[in-house]
CSV table of C-alpha atoms in Angstrom, one decimal:
chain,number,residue,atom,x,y,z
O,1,UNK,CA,-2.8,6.3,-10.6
O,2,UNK,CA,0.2,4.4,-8.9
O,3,UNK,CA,-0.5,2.3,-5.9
O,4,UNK,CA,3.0,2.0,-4.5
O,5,UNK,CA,3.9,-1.7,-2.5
O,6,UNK,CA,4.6,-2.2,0.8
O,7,UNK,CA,6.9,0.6,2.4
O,8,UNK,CA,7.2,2.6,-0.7
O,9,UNK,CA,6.4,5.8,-1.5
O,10,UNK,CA,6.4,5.3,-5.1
O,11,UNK,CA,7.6,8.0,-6.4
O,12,UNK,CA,11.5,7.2,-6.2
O,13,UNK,CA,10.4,3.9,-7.0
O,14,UNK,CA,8.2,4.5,-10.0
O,15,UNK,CA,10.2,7.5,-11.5
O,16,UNK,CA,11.2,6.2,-15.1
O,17,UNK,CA,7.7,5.5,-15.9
O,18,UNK,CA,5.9,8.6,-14.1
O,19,UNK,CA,8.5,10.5,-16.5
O,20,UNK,CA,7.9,8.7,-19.6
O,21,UNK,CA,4.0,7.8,-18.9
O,22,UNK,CA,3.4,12.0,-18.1
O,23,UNK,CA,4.5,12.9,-21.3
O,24,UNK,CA,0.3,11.3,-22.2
O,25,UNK,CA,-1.3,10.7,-19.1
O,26,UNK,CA,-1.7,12.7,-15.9
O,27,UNK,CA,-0.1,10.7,-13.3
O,28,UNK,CA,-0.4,10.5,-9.5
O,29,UNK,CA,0.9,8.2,-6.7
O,30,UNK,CA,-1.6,7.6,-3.6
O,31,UNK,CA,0.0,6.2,-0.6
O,32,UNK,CA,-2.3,3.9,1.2
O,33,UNK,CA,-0.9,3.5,4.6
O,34,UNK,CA,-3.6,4.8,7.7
O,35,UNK,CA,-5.8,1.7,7.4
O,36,UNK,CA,-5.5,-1.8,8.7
O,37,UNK,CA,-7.7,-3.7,6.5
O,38,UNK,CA,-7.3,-4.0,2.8
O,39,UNK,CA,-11.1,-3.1,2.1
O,40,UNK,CA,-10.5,0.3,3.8
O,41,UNK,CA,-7.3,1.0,1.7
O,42,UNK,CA,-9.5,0.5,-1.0
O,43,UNK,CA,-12.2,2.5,-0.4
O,44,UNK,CA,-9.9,5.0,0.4
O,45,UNK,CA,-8.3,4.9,-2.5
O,46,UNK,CA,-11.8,5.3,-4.5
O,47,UNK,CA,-12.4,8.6,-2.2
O,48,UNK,CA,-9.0,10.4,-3.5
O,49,UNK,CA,-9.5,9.1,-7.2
O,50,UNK,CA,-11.4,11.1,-10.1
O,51,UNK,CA,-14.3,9.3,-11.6
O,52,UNK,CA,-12.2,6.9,-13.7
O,53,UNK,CA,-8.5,6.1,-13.8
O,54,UNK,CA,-6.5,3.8,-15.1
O,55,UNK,CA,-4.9,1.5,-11.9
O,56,UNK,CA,-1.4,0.5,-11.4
O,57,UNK,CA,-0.9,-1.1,-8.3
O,58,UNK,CA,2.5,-3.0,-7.1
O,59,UNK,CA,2.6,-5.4,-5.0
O,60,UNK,CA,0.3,-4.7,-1.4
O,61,UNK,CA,-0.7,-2.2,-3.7
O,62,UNK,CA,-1.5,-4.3,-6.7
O,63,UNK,CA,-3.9,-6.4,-4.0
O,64,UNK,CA,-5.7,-3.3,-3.0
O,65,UNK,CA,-5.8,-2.6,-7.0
O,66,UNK,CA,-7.5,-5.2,-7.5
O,67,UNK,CA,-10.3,-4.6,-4.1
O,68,UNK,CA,-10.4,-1.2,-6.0
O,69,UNK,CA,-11.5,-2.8,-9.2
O,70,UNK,CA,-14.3,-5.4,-7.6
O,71,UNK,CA,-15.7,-2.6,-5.4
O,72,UNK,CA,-16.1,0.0,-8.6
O,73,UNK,CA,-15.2,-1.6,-12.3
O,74,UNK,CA,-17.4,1.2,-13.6
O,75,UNK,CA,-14.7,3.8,-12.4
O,76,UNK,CA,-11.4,1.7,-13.5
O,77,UNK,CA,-11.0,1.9,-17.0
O,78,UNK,CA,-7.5,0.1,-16.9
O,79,UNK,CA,-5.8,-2.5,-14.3
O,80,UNK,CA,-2.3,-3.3,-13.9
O,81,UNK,CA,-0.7,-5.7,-11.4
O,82,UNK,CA,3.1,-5.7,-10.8
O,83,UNK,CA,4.1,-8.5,-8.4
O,84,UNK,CA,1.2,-9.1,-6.2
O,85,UNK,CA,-1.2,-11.4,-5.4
O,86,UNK,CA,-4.5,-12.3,-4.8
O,87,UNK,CA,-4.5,-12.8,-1.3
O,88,UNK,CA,-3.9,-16.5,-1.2
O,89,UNK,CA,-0.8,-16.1,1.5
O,90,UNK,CA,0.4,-19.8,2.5
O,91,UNK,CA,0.8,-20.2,6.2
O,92,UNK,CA,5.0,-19.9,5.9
O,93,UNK,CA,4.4,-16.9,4.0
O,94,UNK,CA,2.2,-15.1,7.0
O,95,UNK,CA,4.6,-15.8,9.6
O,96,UNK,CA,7.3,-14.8,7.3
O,97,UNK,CA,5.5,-11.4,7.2
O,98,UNK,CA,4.5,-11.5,11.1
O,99,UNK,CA,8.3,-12.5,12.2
O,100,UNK,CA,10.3,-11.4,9.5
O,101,UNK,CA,8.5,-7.9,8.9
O,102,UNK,CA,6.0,-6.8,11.9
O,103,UNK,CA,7.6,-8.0,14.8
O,104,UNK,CA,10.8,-6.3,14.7
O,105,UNK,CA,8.6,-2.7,14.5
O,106,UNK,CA,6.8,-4.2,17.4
O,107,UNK,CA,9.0,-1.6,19.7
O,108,UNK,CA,7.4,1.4,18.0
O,109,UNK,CA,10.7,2.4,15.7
O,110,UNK,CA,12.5,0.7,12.5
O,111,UNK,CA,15.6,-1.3,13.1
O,112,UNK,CA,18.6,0.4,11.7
O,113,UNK,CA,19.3,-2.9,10.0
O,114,UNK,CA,15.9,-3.3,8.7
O,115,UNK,CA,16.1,-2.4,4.7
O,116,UNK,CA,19.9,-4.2,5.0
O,117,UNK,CA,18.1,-7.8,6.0
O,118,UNK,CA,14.8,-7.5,4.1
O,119,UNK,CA,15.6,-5.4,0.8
O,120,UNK,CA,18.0,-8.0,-0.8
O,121,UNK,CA,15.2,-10.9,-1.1
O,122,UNK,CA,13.0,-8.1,-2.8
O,123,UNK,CA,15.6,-8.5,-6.2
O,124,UNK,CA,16.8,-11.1,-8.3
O,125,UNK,CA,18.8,-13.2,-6.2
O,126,UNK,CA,22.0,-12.5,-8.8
O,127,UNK,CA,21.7,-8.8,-8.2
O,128,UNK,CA,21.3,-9.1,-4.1
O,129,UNK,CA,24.2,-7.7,-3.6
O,130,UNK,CA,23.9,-4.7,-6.4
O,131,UNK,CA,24.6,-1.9,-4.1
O,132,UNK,CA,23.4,0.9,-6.7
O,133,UNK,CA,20.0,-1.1,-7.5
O,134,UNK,CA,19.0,-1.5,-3.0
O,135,UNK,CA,20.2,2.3,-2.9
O,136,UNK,CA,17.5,2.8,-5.3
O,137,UNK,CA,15.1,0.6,-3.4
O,138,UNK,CA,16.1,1.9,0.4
O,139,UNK,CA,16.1,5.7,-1.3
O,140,UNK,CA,11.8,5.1,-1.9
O,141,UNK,CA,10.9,3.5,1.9
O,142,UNK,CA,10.2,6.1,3.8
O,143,UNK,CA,7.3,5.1,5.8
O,144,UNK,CA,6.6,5.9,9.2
O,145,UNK,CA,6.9,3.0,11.7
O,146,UNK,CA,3.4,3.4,12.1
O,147,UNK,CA,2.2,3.3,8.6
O,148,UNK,CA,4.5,0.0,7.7
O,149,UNK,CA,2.4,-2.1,10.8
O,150,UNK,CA,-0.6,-1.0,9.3
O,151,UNK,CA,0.6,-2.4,5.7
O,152,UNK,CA,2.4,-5.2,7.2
O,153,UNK,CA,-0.8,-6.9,9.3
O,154,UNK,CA,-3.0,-6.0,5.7
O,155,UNK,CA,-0.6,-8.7,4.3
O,156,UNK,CA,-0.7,-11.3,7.3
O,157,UNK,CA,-4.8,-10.4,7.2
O,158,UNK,CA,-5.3,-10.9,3.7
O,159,UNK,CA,-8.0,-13.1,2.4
O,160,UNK,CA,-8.0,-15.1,-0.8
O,161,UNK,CA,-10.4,-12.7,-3.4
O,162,UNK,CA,-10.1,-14.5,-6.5
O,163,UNK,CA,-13.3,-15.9,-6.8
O,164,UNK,CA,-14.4,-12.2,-6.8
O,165,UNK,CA,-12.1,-11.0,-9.6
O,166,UNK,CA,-14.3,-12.0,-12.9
O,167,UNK,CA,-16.2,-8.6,-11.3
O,168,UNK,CA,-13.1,-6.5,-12.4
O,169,UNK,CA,-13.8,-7.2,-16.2
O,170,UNK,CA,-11.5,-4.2,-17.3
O,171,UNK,CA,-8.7,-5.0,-19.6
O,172,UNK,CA,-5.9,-5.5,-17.5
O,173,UNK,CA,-2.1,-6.7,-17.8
O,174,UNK,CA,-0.3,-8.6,-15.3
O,175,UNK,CA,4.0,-7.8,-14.8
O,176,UNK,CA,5.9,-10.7,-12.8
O,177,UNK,CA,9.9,-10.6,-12.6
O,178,UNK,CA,11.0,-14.1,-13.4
O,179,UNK,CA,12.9,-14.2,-10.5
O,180,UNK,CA,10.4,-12.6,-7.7
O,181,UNK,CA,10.9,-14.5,-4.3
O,182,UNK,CA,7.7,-13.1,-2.4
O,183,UNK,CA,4.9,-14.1,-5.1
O,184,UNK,CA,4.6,-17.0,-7.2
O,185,UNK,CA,4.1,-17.3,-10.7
O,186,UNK,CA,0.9,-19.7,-9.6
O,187,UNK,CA,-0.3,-16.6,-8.3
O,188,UNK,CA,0.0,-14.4,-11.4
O,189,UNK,CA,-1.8,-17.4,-13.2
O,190,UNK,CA,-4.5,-17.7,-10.9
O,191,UNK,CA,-5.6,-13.8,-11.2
O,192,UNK,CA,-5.0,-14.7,-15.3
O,193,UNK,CA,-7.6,-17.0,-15.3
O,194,UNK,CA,-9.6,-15.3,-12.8
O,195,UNK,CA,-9.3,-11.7,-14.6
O,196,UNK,CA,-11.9,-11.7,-17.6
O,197,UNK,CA,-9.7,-9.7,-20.2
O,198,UNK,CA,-6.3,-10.1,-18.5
O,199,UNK,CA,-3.1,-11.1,-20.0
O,200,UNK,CA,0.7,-11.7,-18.2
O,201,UNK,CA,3.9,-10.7,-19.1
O,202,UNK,CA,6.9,-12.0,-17.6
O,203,UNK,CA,10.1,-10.2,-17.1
O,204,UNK,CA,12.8,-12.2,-17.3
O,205,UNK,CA,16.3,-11.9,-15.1
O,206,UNK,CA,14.2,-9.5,-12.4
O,207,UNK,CA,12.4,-10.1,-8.9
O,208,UNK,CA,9.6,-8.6,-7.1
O,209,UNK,CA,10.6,-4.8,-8.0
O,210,UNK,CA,10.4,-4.5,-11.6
O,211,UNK,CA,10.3,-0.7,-12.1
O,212,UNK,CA,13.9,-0.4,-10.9
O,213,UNK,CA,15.0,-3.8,-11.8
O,214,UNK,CA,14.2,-3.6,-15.3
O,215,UNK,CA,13.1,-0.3,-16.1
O,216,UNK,CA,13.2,-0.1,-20.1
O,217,UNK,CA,11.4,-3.0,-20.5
O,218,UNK,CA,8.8,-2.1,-17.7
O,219,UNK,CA,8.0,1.0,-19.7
O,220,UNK,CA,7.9,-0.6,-23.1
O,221,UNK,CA,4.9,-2.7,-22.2
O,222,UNK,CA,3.3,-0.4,-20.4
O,223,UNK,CA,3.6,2.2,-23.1
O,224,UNK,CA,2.8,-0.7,-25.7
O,225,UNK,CA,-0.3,-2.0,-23.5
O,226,UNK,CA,-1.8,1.4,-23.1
O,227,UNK,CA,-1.7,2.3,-26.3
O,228,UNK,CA,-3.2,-0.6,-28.1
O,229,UNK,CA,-6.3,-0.3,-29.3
O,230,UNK,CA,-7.7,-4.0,-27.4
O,231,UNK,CA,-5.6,-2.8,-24.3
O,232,UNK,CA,-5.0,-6.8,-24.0
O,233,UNK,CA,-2.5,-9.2,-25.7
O,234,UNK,CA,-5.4,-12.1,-26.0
């Protein structure tokens, strides 16, 4: 199961690996997007699920991944984290979201310019003006107005959850582009060392969208990951 990030539907976004992961493994993509609170994603999220899954969650997704995994470890047999965080938002980062991202949606409709100011600080900051790759990115956000406030005030609402993660004792592999501009590699190292059977992977020469950023290498280690026999590089 694919939890997509913020304004994606995931399917555009994740299409490379949905078409080489369904070749072994049933795939499906839940948007999360009626709920206001990341605890209600979550435990709507459980109610669409089988019984166990394996979890891939990107960014706001990969934080409601992991409040997936501390409310039921029994029913996640896998977790991976692409670009996110544990909730740990510094105060510049909030009102980044609240000004940069909520407020302009605050008159009920999207900007036309929207995507054009926000999507380039989304990518490696040598590739923010790759036309082709924030095609790719503006071609999977499709969100209603409606559903992006309810993702954007989970991410100014989020609360810090790492001390919860040793619950979510599944192996799991972290992905972080090198370059990512919204989420720190203290971050990724926090969950690391917070996750009980974790291990990170950095991509290098890529920012917070991986999957279309660096595609091949994306797919190699989650075909690798998911195939080994530990299901952890440790």
């Amino acid at each position: 199961m694919i939890l997509p990030g913020w304004s994606n539907d995931g399917d555009r976004l994740w299409q490379y690996q949905i078409q080489q992961l369904a070749e072994q493994y049933d795939v499906e993509t839940i948007v999360v997007s009626n709920q206001s609170n990341a605890s209600d994603m979550a435990d709507e999220v459980l109610r669409r699920a089988p019984e166990t899954f394996i979890l891939l969650g990107h960014s706001l997704g990969g934080f409601i991944a992991q409040h997936v995994a501390i409310k039921a470890p029994e029913r996640v047999e896998r977790l991976i984290l692409v670009g996110t965080f544990p909730g740990n938002v510094p105060d510049e980062q909030r009102t980044f979201f609240k000004q940069g991202m909520l407020e302009p949606l605050r008159e009920g409709a999207i900007p036309e310019d929207y995507w054009q100011t926000l999507n380039p600080s989304c990518v490696d900051p040598e590739r923010a003006e790759d036309g082709v790759l924030l095609a790719k990115m503006a071609a999977g956000q499709n969100l209603s107005c409606e559903s992006l406030i309810n993702q954007t005030n989970v991410l100014i609402s989020a609360q810090d959850i790492s001390e919860k993660l040793p619950a979510a004792d599944m192996p799991t592999l972290i992905i972080y582009g090198a370059q990512d501009q919204l989420f720190s590699k203290a971050m990724q190292e926090l969950m690391l060392d917070k996750l009980p059977n974790a291990t990170l992977e950095v991509v290098e020469d890529c920012g917070h969208m991986p999957s279309i950023e660096r595609p091949m290498t994306v797919t190699k280690l989650l075909v690798s990951w998911l195939a080994s026999d530990k299901n952890t590089f440790r």
